[in-house]
Short mmCIF file of C-alpha atoms in Angstrom, two decimals:
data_model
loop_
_atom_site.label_atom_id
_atom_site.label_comp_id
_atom_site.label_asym_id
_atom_site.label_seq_id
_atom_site.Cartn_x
_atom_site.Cartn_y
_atom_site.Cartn_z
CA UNK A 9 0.00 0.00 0.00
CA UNK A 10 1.10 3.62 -0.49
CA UNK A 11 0.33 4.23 3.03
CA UNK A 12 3.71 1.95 3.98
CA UNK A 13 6.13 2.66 1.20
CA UNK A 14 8.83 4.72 1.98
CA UNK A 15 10.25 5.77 -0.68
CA UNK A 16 7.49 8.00 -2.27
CA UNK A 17 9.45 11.60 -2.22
CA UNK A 18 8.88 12.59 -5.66
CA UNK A 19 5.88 10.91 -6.72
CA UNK A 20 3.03 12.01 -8.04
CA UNK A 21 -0.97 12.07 -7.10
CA UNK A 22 -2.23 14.09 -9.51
CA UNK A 23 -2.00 17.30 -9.59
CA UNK A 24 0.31 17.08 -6.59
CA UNK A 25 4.04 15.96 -5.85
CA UNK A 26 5.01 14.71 -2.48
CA UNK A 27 7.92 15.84 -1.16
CA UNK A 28 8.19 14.27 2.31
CA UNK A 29 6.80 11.98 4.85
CA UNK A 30 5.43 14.24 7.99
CA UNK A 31 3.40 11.79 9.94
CA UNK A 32 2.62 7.90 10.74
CA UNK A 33 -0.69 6.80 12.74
CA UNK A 34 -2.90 3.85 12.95
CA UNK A 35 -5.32 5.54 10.24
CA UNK A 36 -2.02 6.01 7.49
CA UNK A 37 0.78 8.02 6.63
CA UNK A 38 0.64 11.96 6.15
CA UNK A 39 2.91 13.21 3.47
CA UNK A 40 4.04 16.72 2.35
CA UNK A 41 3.30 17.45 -1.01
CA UNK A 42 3.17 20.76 -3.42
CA UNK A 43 0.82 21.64 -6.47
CA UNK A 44 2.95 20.85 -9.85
CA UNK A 45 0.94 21.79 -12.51
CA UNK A 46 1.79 24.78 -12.71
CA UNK A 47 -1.79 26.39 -12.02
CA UNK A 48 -0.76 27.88 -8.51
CA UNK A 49 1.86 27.19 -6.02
CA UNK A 50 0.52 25.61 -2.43
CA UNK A 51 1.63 22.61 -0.10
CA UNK A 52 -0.37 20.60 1.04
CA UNK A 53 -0.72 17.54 3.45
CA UNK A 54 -1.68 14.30 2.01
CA UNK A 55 -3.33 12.02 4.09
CA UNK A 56 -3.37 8.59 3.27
CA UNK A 57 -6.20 6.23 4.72
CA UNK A 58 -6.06 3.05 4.91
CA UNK A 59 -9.56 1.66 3.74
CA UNK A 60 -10.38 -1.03 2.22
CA UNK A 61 -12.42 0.16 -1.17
CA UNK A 62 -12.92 -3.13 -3.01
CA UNK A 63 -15.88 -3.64 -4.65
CA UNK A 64 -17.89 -2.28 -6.93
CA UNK A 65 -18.46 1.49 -6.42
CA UNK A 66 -15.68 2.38 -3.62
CA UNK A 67 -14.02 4.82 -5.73
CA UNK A 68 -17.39 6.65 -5.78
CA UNK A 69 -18.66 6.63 -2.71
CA UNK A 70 -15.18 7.46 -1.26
CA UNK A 71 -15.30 10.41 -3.28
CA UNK A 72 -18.57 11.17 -3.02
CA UNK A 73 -18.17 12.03 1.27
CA UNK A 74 -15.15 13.58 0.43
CA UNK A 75 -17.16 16.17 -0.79
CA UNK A 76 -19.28 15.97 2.02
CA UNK A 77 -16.45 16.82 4.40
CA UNK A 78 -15.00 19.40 2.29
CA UNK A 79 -17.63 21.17 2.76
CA UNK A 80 -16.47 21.88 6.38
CA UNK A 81 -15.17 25.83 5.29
CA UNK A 82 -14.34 27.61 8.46
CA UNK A 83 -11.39 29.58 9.24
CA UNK A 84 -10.41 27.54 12.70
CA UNK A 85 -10.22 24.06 10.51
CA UNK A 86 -7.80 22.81 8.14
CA UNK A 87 -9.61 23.06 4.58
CA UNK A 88 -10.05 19.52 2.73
CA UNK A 89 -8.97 20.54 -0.17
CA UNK A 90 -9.68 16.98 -1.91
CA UNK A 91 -10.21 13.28 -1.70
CA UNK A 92 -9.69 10.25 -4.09
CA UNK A 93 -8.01 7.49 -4.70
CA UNK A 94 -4.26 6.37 -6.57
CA UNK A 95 -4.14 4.35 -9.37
CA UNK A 96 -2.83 1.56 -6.82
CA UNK A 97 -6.31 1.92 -4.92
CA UNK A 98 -5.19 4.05 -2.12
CA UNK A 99 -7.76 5.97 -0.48
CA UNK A 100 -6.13 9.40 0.24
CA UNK A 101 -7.40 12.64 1.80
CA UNK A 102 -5.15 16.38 0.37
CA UNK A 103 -5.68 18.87 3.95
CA UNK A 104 -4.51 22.11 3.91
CA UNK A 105 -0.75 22.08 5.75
CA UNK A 106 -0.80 23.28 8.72
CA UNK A 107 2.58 24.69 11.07
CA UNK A 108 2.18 24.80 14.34
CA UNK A 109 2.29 23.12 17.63
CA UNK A 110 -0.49 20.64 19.17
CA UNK A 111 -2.51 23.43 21.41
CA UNK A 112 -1.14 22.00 25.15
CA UNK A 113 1.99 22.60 23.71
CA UNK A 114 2.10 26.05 22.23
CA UNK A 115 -0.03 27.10 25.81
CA UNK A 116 2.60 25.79 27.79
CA UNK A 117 5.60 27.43 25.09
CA UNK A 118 4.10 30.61 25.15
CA UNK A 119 3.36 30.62 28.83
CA UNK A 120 -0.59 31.68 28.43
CA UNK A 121 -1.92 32.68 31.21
CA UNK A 122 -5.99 31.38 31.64
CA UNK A 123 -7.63 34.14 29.81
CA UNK A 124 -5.92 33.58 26.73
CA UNK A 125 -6.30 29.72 26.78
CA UNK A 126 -9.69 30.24 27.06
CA UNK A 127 -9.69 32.47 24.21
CA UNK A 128 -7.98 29.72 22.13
CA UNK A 129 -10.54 27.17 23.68
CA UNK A 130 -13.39 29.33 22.65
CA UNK A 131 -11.98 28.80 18.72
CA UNK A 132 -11.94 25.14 19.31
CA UNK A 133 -15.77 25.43 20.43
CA UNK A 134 -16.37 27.50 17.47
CA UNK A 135 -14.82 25.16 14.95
CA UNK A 136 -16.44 22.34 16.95
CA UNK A 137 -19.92 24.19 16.89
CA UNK A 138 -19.58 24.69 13.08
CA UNK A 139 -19.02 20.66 12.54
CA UNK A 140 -22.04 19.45 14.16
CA UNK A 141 -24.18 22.38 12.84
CA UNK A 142 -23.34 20.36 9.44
CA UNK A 143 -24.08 16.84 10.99
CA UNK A 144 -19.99 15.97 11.26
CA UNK A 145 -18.48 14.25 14.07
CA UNK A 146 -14.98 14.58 14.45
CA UNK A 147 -14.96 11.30 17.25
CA UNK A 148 -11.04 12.10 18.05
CA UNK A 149 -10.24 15.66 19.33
CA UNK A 150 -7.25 15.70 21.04
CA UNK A 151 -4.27 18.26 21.51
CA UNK A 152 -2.45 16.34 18.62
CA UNK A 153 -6.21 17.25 16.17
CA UNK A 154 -6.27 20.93 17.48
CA UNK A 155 -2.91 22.79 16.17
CA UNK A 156 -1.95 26.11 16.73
CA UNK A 157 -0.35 28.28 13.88
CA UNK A 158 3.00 30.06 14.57
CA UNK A 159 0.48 33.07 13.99
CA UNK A 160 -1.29 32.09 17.22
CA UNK A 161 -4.67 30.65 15.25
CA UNK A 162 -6.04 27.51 16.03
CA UNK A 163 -6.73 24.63 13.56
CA UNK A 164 -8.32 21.86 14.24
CA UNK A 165 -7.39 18.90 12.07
CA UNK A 166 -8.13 14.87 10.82
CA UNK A 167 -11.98 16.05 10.09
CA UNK A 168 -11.51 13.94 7.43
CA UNK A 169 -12.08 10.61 9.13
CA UNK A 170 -15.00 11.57 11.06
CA UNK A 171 -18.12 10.21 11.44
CA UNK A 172 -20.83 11.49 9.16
CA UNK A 173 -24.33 11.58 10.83
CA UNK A 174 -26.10 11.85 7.21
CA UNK A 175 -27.82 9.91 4.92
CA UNK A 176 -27.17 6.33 5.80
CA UNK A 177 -25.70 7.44 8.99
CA UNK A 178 -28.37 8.50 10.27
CA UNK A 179 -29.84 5.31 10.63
CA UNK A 180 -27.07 3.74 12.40
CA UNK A 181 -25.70 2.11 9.33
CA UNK A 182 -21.35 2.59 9.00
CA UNK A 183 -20.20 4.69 6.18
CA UNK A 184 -17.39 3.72 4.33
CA UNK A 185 -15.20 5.99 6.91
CA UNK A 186 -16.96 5.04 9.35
CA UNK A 187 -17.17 1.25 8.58
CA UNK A 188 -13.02 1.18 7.92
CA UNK A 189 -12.33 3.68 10.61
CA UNK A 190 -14.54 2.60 13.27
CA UNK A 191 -11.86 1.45 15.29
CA UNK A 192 -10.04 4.90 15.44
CA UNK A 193 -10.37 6.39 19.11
CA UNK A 194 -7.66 7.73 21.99
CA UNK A 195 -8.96 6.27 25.52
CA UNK A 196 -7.20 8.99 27.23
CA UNK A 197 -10.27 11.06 25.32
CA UNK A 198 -12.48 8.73 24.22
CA UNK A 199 -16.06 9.34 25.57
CA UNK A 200 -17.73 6.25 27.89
CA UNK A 201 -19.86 5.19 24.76
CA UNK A 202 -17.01 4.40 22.54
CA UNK A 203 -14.98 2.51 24.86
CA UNK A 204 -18.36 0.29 25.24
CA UNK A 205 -19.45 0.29 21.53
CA UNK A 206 -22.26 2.34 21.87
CA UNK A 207 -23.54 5.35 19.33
CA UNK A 208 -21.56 7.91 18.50
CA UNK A 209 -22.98 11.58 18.48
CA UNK A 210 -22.36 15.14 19.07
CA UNK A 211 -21.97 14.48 22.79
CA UNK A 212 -18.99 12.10 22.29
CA UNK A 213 -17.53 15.27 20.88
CA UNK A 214 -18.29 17.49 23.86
CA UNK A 215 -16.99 14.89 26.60
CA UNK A 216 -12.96 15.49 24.47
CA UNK A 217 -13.72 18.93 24.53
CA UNK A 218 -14.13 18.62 28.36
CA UNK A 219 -11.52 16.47 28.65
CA UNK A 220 -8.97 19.34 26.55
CA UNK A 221 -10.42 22.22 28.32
CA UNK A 222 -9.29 20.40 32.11
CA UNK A 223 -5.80 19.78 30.42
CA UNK A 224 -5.79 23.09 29.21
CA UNK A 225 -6.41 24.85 32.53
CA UNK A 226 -5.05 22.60 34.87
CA UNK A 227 -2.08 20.99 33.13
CA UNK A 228 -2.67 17.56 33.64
CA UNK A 229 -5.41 15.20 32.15
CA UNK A 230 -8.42 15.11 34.74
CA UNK A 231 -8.01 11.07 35.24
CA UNK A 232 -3.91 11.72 35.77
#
């Protein structure tokens, strides 16, 4: 798979070249890559997921939430700028890059004091807030999803593997993120329900939120 090769510096996925590998986690590898066709210059991050899209229609339906997702346009989360799939049959994801620090990090850097981590935590909300208002999950905010910029503004990222609460979703039925990327959850944040297999809604995304906001303000997670 793509997702495992290392030596992909210089190859190309369409309209893109990566450059360099920036990233390994259970859902793929994230790669640096730049726009060479010549239309505009712009680096992205390419994200690629490891799903399994045999079968007839994959490519489609792969493509098809992509465009769901990217319509997430809000200044606090990294834009999805596209979504398909190599000619090997590797899923892949192309996020807007993002430089910056996981937000526990930069707060602890920049020595914050409260007011202005809850100033950054109120961005989070918003981002957060704009997500569900569009029937998105993100099911894994963490300080490692919610980045700060060297300019000080938060971005939260990995929208792209969330759980969509449309369509089939809606009636409890997996997506085909959802189905391959059920599994995906941190139980330092992970909310009682997915630890025990149970539904998965905007709630699941509030209980990280409270989780971050304790490490935020108290500098240690609220189980530690």
């Amino acid at each position: 798979a793509w997702s495992s090769v290392p030596g992909l510096a210089g190859q190309s996925l369409g309209p893109y070249t990566l450059i360099s590998q920036i990233g390994q986690g259970g859902m793929g590898s994230v790669w640096l890559a730049e726009r060479s066709d010549g239309r505009f210059e712009r680096r992205v991050a390419v994200k690629f997921i490891n799903l399994a899209l045999a079968g007839k229609g994959g490519e489609e339906r792969f493509k098809r939430e992509g465009s769901i997702l990217g319509r997430l346009a809000h200044e606090h989360i990294a834009e999805l700028v596209d979504a398909g799939v190599s000619p090997t049959g590797q899923a892949y994801l192309v996020l807007e890059y993002v430089q910056g620090d996981p937000i526990d990090q930069y707060c602890d850097q920049h020595q914050l004091d409260l007011d202005a981590r809850v100033r950054l935590f109120l961005d989070v909300l918003a981002a957060v807030a704009h997500a569900h208002a569009n029937l998105i999950v993100h099911r894994d905010i963490k300080p490692s999803n919610v980045f700060v910029t060297t300019g000080g503004e938060v971005k939260l990222l990995d929208f792209g593997i969330a759980k969509l609460l449309e369509g089939e979703g809606r009636m409890g039925a997996a997506t085909l993120l959802t189905h391959e990327a059920g599994s995906a959850l941190t139980p330092e944040y992970a909310a009682p329900e997915q630890l025990t297999g149970g539904p998965v809604t905007t709630a699941t995304d509030v209980y990280a939120l409270g989780v971050l906001l304790y490490l935020l303000l108290s500098g240690r997670h609220p189980a530690g």
